[in-house]
PDB file of C-alpha atoms in Angstrom:
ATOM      1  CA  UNK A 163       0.000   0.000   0.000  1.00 46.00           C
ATOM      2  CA  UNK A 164       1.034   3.085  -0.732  1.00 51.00           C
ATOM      3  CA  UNK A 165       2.908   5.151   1.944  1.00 49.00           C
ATOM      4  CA  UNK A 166       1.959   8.860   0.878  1.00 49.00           C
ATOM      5  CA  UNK A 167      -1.831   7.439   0.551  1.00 46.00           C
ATOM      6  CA  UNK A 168      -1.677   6.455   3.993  1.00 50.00           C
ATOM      7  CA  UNK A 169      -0.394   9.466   5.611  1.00 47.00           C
ATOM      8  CA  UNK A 170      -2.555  11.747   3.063  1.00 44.00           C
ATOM      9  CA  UNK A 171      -5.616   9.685   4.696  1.00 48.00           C
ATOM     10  CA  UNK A 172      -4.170   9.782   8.052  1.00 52.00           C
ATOM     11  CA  UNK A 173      -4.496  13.728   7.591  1.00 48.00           C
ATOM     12  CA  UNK A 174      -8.065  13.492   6.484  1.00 49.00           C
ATOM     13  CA  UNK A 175      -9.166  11.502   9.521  1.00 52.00           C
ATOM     14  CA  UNK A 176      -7.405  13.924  12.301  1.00 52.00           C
ATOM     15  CA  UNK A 177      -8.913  16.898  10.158  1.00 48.00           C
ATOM     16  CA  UNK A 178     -12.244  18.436  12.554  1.00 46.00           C
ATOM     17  CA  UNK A 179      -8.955  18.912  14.902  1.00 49.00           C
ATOM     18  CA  UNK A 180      -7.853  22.635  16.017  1.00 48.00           C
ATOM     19  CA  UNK A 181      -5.027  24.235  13.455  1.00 45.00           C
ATOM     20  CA  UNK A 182      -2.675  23.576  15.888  1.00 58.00           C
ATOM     21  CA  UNK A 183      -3.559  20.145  16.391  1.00 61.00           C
ATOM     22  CA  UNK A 184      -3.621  19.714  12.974  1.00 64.00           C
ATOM     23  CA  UNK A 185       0.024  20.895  12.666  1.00 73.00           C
ATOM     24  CA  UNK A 186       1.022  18.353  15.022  1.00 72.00           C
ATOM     25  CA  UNK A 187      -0.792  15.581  14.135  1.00 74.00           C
ATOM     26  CA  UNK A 188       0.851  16.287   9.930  1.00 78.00           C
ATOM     27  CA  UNK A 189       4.050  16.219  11.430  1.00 82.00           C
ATOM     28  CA  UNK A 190       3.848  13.016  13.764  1.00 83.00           C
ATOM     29  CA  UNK A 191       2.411  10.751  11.230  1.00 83.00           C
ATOM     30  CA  UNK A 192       5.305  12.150   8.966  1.00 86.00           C
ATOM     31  CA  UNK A 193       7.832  11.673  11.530  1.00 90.00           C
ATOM     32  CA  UNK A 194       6.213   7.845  12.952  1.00 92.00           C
ATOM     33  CA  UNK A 195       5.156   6.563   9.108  1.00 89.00           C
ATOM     34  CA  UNK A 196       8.214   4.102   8.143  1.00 93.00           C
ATOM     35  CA  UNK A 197      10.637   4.374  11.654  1.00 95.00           C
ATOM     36  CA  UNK A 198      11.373   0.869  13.191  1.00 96.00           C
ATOM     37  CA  UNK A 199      10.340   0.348  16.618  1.00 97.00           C
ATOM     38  CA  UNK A 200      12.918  -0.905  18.942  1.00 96.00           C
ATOM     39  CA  UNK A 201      11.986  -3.495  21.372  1.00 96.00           C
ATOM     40  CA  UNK A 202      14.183  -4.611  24.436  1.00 93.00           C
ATOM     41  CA  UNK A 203      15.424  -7.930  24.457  1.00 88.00           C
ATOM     42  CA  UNK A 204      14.197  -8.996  27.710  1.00 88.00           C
ATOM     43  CA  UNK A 205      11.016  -7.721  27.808  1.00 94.00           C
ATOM     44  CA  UNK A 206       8.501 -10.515  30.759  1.00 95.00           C
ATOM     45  CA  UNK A 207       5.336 -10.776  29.888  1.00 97.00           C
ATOM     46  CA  UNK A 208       2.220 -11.195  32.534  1.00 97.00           C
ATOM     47  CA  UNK A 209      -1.028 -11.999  33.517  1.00 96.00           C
ATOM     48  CA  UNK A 210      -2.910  -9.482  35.670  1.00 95.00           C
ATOM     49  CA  UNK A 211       0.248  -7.844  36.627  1.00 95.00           C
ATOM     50  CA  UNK A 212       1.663 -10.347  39.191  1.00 93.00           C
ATOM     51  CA  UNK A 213       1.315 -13.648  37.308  1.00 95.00           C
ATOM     52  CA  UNK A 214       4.905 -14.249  34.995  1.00 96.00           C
ATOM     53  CA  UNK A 215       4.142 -15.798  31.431  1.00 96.00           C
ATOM     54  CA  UNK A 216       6.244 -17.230  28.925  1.00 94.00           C
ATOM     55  CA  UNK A 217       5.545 -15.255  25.809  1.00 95.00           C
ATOM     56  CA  UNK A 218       7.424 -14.731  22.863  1.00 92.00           C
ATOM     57  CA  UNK A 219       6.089 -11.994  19.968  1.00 92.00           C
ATOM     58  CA  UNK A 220       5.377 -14.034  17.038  1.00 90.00           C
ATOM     59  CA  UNK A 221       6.873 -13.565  13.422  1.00 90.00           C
ATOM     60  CA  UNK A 222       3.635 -12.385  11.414  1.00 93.00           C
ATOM     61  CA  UNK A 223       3.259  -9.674   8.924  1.00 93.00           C
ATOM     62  CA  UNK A 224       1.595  -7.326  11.029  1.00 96.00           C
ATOM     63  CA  UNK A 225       1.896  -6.802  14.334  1.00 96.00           C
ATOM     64  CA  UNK A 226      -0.033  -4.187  16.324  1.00 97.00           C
ATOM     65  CA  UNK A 227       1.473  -2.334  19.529  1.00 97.00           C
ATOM     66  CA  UNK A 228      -0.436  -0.422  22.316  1.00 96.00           C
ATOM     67  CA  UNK A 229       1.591   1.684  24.512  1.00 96.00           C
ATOM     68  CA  UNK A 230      -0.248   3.613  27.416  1.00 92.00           C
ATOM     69  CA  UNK A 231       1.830   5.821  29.341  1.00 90.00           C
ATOM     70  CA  UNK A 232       1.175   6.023  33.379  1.00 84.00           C
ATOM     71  CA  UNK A 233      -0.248  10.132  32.984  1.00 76.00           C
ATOM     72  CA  UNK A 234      -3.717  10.612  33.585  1.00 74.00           C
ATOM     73  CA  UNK A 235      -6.774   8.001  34.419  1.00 74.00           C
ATOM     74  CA  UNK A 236      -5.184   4.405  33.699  1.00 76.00           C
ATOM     75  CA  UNK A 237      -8.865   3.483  33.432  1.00 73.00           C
ATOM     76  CA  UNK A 238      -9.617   6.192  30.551  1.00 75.00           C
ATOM     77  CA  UNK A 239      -7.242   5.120  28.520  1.00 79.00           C
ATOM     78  CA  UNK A 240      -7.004   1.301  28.233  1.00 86.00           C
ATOM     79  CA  UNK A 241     -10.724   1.150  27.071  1.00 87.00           C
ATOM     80  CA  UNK A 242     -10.214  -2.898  27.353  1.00 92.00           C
ATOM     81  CA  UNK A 243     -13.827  -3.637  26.596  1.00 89.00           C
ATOM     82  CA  UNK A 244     -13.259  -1.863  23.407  1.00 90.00           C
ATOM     83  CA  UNK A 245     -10.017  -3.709  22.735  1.00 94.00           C
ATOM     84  CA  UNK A 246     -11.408  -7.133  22.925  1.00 94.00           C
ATOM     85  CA  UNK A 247     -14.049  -6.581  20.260  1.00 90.00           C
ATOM     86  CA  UNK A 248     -11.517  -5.213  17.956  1.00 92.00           C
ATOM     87  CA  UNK A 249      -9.542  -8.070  18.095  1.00 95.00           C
ATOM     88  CA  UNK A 250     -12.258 -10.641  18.128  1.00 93.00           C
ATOM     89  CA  UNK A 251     -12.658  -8.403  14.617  1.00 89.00           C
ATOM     90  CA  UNK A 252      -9.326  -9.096  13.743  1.00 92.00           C
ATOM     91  CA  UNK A 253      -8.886 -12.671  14.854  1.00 92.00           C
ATOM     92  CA  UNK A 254     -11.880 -13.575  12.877  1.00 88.00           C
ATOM     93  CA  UNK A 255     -11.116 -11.497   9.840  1.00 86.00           C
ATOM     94  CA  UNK A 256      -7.009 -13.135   9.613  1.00 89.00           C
ATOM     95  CA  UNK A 257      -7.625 -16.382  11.660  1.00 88.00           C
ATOM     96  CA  UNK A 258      -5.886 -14.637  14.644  1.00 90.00           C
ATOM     97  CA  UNK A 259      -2.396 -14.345  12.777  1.00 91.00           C
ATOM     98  CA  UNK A 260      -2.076 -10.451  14.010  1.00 95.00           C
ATOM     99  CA  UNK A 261      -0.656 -10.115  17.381  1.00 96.00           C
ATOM    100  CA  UNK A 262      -1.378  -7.666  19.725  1.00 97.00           C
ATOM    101  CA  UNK A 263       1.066  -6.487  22.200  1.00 97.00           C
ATOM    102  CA  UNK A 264      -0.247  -4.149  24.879  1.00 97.00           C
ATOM    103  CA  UNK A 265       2.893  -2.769  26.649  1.00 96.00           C
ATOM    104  CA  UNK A 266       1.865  -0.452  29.954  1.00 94.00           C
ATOM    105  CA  UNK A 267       3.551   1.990  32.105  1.00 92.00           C
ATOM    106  CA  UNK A 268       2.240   1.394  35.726  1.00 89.00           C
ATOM    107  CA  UNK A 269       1.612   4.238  38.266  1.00 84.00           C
ATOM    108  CA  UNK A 270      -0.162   1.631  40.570  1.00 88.00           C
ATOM    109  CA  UNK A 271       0.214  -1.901  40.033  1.00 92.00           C
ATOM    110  CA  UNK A 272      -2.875  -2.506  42.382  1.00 92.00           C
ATOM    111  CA  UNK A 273      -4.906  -0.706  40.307  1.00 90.00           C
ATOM    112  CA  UNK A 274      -3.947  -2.066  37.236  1.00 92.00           C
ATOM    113  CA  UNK A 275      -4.492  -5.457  38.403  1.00 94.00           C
ATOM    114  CA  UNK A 276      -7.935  -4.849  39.223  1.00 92.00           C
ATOM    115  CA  UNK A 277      -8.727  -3.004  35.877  1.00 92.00           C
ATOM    116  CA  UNK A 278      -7.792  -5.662  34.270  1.00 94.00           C
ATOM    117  CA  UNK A 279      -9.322  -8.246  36.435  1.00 94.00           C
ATOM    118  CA  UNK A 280     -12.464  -6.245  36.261  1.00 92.00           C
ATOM    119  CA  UNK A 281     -12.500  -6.281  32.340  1.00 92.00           C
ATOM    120  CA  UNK A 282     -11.175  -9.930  32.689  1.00 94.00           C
ATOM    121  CA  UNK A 283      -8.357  -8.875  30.163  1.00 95.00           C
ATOM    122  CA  UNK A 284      -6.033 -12.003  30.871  1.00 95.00           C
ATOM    123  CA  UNK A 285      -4.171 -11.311  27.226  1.00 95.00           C
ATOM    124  CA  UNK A 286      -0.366 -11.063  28.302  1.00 96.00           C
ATOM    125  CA  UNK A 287       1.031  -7.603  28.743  1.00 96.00           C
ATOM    126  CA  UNK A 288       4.228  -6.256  29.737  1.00 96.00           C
ATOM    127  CA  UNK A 289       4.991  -3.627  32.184  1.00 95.00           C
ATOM    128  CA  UNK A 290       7.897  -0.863  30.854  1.00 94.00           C
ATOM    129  CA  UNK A 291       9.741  -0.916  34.120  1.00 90.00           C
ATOM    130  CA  UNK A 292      11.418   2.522  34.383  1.00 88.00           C
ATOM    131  CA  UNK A 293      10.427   3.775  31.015  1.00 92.00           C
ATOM    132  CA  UNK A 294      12.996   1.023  29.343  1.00 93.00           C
ATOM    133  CA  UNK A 295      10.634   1.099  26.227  1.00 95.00           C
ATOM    134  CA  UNK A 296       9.852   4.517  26.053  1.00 94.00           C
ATOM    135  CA  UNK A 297      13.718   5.454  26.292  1.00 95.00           C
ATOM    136  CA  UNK A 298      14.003   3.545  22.912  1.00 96.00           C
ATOM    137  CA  UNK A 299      11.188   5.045  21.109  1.00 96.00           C
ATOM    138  CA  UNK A 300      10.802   8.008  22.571  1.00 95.00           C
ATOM    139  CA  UNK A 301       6.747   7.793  22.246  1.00 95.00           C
ATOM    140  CA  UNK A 302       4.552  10.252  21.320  1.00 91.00           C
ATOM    141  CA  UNK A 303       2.653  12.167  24.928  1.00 87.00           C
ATOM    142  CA  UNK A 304      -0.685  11.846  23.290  1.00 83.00           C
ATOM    143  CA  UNK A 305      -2.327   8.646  23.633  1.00 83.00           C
ATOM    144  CA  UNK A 306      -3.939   9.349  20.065  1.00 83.00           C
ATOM    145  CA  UNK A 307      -0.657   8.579  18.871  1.00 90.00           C
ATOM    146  CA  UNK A 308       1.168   5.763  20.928  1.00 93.00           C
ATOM    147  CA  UNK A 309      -0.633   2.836  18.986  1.00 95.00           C
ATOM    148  CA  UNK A 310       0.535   1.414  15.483  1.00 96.00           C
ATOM    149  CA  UNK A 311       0.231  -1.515  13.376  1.00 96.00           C
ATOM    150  CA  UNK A 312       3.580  -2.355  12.574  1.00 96.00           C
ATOM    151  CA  UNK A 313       5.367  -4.475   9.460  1.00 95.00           C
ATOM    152  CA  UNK A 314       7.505  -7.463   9.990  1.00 95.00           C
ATOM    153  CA  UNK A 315      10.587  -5.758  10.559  1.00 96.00           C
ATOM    154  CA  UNK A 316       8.693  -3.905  13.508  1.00 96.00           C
ATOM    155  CA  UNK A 317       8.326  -0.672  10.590  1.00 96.00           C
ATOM    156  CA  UNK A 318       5.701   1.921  11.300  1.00 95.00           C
ATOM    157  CA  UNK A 319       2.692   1.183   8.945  1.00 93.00           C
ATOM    158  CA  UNK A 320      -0.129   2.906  10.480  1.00 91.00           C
ATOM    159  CA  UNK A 321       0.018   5.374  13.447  1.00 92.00           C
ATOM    160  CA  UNK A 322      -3.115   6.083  15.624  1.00 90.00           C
ATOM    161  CA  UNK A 323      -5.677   4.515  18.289  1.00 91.00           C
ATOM    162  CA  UNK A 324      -8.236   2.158  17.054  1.00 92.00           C
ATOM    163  CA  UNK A 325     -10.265   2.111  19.561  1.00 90.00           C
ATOM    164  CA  UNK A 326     -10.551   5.843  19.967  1.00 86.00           C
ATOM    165  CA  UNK A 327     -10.812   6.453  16.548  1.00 86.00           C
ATOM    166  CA  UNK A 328     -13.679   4.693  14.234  1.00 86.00           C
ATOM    167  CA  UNK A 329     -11.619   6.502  10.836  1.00 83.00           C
ATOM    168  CA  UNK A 330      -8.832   4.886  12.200  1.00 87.00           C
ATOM    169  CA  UNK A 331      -9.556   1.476  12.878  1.00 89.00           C
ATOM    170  CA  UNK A 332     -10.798   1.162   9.439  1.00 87.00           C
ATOM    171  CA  UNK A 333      -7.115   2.200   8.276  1.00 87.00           C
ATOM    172  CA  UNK A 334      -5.938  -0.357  10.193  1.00 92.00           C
ATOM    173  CA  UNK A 335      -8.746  -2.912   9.064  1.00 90.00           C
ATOM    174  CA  UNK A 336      -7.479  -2.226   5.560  1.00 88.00           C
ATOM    175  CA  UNK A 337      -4.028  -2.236   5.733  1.00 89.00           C
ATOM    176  CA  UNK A 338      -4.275  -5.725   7.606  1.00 89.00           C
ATOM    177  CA  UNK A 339      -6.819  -7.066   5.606  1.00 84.00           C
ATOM    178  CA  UNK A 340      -5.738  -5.795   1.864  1.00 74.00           C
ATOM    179  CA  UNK A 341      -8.633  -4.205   1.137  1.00 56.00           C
ATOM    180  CA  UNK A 342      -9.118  -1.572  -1.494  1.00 47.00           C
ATOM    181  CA  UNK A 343     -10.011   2.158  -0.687  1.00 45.00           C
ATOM    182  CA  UNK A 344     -13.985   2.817  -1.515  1.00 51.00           C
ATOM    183  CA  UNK A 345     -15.899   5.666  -2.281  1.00 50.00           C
ATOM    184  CA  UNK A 346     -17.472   6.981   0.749  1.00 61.00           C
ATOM    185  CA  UNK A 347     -21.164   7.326   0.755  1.00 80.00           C
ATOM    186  CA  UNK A 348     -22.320  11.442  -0.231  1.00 92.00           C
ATOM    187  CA  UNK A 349     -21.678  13.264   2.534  1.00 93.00           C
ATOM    188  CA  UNK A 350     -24.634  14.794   4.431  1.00 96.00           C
ATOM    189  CA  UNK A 351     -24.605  17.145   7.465  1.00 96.00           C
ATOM    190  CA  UNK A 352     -25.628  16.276  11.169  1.00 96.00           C
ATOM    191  CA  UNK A 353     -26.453  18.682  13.754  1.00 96.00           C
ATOM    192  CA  UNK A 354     -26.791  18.931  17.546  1.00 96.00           C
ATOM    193  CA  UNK A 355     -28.995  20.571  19.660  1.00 94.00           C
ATOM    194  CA  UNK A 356     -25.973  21.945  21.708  1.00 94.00           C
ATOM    195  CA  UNK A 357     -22.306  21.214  21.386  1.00 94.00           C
ATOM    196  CA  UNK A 358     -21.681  20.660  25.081  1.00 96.00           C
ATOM    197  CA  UNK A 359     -23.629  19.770  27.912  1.00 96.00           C
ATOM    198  CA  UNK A 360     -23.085  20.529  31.516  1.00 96.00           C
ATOM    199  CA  UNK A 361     -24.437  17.706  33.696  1.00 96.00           C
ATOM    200  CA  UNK A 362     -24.167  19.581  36.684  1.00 95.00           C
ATOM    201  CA  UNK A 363     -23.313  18.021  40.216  1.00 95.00           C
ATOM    202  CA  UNK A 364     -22.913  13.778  39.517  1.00 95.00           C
ATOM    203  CA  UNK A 365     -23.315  11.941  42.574  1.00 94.00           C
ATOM    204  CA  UNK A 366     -19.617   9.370  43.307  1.00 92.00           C
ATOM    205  CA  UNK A 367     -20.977   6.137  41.562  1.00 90.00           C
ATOM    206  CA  UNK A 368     -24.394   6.685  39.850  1.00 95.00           C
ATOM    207  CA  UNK A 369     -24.950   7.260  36.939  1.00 95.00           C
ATOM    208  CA  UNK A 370     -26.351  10.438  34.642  1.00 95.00           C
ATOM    209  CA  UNK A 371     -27.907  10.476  31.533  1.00 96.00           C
ATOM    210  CA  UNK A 372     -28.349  12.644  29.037  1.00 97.00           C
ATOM    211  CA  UNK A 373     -30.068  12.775  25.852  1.00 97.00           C
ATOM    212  CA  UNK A 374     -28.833  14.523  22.846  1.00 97.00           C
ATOM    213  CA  UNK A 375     -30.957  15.331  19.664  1.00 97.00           C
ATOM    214  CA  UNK A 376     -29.478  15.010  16.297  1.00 97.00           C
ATOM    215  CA  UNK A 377     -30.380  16.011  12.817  1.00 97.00           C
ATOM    216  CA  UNK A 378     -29.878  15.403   9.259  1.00 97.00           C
ATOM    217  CA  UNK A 379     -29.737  18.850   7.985  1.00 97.00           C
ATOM    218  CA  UNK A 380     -28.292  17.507   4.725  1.00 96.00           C
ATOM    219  CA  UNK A 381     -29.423  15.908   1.467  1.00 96.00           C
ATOM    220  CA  UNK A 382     -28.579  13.137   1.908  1.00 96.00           C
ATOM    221  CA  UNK A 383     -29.301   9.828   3.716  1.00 96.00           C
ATOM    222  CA  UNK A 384     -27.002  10.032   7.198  1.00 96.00           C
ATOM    223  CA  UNK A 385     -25.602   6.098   8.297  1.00 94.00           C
ATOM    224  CA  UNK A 386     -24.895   5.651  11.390  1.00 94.00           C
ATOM    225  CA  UNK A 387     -21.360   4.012  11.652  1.00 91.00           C
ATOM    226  CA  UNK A 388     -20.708   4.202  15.487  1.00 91.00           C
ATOM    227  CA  UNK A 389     -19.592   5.836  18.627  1.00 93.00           C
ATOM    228  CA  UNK A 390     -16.754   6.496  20.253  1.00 90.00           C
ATOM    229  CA  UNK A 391     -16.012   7.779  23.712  1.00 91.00           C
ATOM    230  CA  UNK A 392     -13.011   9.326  25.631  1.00 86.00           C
ATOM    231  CA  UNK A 393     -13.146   6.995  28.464  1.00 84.00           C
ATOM    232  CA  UNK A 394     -14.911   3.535  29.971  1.00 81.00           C
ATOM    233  CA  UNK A 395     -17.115   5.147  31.948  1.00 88.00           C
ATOM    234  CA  UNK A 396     -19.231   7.074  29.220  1.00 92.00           C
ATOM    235  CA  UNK A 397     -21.371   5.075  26.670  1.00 93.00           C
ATOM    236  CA  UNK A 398     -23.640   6.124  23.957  1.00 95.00           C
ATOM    237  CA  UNK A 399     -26.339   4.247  22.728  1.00 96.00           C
ATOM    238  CA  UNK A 400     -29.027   4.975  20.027  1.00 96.00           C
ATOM    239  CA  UNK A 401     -32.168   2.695  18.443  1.00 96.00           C
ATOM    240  CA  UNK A 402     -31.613   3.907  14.969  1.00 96.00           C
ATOM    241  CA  UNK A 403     -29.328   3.575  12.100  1.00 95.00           C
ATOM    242  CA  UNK A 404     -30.169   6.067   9.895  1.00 96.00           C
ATOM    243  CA  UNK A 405     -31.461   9.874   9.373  1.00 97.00           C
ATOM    244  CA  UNK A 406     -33.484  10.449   6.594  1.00 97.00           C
ATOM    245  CA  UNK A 407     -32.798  14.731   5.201  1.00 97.00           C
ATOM    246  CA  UNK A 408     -34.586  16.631   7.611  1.00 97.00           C
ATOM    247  CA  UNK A 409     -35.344  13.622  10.435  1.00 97.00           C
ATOM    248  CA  UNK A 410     -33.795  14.071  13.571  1.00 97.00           C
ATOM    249  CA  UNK A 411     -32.969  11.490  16.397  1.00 97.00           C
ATOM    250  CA  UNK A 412     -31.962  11.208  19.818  1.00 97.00           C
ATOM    251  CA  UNK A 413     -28.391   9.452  21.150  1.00 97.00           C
ATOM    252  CA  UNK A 414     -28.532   8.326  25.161  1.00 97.00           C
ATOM    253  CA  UNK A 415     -25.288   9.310  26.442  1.00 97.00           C
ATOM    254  CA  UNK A 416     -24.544   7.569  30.470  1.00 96.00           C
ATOM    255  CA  UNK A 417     -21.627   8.912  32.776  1.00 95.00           C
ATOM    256  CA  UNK A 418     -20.754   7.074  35.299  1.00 92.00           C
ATOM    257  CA  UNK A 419     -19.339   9.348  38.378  1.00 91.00           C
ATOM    258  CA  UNK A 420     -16.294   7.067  38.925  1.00 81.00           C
ATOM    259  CA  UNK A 421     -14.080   9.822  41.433  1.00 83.00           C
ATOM    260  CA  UNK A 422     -14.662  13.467  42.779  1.00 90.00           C
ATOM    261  CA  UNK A 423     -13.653  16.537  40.732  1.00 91.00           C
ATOM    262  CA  UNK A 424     -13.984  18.083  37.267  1.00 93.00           C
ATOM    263  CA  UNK A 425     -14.948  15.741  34.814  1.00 92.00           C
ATOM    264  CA  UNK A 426     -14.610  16.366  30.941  1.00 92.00           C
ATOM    265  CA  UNK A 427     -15.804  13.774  28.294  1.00 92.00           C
ATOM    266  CA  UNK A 428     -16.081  13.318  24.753  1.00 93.00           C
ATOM    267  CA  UNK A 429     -18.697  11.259  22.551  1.00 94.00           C
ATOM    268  CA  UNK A 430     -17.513  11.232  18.931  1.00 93.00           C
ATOM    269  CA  UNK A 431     -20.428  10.337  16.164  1.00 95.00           C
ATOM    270  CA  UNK A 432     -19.328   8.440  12.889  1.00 93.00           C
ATOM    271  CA  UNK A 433     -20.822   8.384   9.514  1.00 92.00           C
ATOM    272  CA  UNK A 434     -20.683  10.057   6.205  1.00 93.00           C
ATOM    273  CA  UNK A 435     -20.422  13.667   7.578  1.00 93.00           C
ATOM    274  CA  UNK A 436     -17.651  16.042   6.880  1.00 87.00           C
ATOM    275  CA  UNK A 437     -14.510  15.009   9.264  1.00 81.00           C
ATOM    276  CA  UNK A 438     -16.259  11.645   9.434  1.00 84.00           C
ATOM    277  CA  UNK A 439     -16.981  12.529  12.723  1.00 90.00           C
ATOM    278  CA  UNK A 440     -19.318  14.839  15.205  1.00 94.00           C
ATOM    279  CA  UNK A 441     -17.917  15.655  18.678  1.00 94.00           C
ATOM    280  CA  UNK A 442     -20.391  16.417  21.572  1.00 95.00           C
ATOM    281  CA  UNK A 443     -18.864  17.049  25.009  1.00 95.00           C
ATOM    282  CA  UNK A 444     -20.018  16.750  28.864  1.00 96.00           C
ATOM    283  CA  UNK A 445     -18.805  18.879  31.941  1.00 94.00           C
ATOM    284  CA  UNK A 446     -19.550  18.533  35.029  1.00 95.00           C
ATOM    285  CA  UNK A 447     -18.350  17.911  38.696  1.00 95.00           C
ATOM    286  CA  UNK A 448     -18.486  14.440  40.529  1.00 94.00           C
ATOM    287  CA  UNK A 449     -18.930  14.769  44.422  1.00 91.00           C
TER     288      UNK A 449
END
């Protein structure tokens, strides 16, 4: 596949960014599209942290790495739930010849452990013990960028999150697979009612909903292709598939108050829509 294709596409899919954002998302994918990870030699693989496993990183054509640094919610950012459909996906789709290694910095061992107990994630991982693997890379800060599907000879072939990223994880869906680019469907326009919703005071552990109204205010037929969130403990859930011109529809959007403080959250909507995607946000403050 073509490398300039992939990186022009790359561009496309980060484009309802900020200018600035834009800038540095041209210039990672530039800099990332091609460079050879380095992996230590030793690198120990687990189970749930504590529990040693003898694993060995396969030979295949494609390989896909998942680095999470230890800044920020640990929870946020592994999305595991999200992980294990996409490589049920992937298993199916290549009869489970594309391995995934999930490599993790670790704040709190405790706490990892019982993330992934609680998601019952029992894949092996490995845990970069004072930044070993980072030191070689140098990763990028933003998670958005410290996943890629990588060649045989461990070469960059497609930089970006997945599981955070719909546009994405078709990239990586056809890069794997062999698939041909398509034709998108026409693009149509979709509207909210409001582009961010404060949900007030949030209770520690319970729950608040919210519901969001969207419209087609386009020409065309809208498809629903799917939601993504910035973090486990928001979900997004809708009966319909499709927007006629002119019909509107409403998404169910559930927080879950997980720890006090400020809380900021994302809900991205895919289809064919300029940007591919439609970002609503939710404020609040969990006591």
């Amino acid at each position: 596949m073509n490398y300039k294709w992939i990186i022009w596409v790359a561009l496309v899919l980060f484009s309802s960014c900020k200018e600035g954002k834009k800038e540095q998302f041209a210039r990672l994918v530039q800099e990332w599209q091609g460079k050879e990870i380095v992996f230590p030699q030793d690198m120990a693989f687990t189970r749930f942290v504590t529990e040693p496993v003898d694993y060995r990183i396969p030979d295949a054509k494609y390989k896909v790495l998942v680095y999470v640094d230890s800044v920020g919610c640990t929870s946020c950012k592994l999305q595991l739930p999200k992980w294990q459909k996409l490589i049920a996906h992937v298993d199916s789709a290549t009869n489970g010849n594309i391995p995934f290694i999930f490599v993790f910095q670790s704040k709190d061992d405790r706490e990892l452990r019982y993330i992934l107990k609680r998601d019952n994630f029992d894949r092996p991982i490995c845990i970069d013990r004072n930044n070993r693997f980072d030191e070689l890379n140098q990763f990028p800060q933003d998670i958005t960028f410290q996943t890629f599907l990588l060649d045989k000879d461990n070469k960059v072939k497609v930089i970006g999150n997945p599981v955070h990223n719909l546009a994405v994880r078709d990239l990586y869906l056809k890069q794997i697979t062999g698939m041909q680019y398509q034709e998108a469907l026409p693009k149509t326009t979709l509207e909210t009612d409001k582009a961010e919703y404060d949900l007030g005071t949030v209770k520690e552990g319970t729950t608040k909903k919210q519901t969001v109204t969207v419209r087609n205010t386009g020409t065309n037929v809208f498809k629903l292709k799917g939601f993504t969130t910035s973090c486990d403990c928001t979900e997004a859930t809708c009966d319909w598939k499709e927007l006629q011109p002119g019909e509107s529809g409403t998404v169910t959007v559930s927080y879950e108050a997980e720890q006090p403080g400020g809380f900021y959250r994302t809900v991205e909507i895919y289809g064919n829509i300029p940007n591919n995607s439609l970002m609503v946000s939710f404020i609040g403050t969990v006591k």
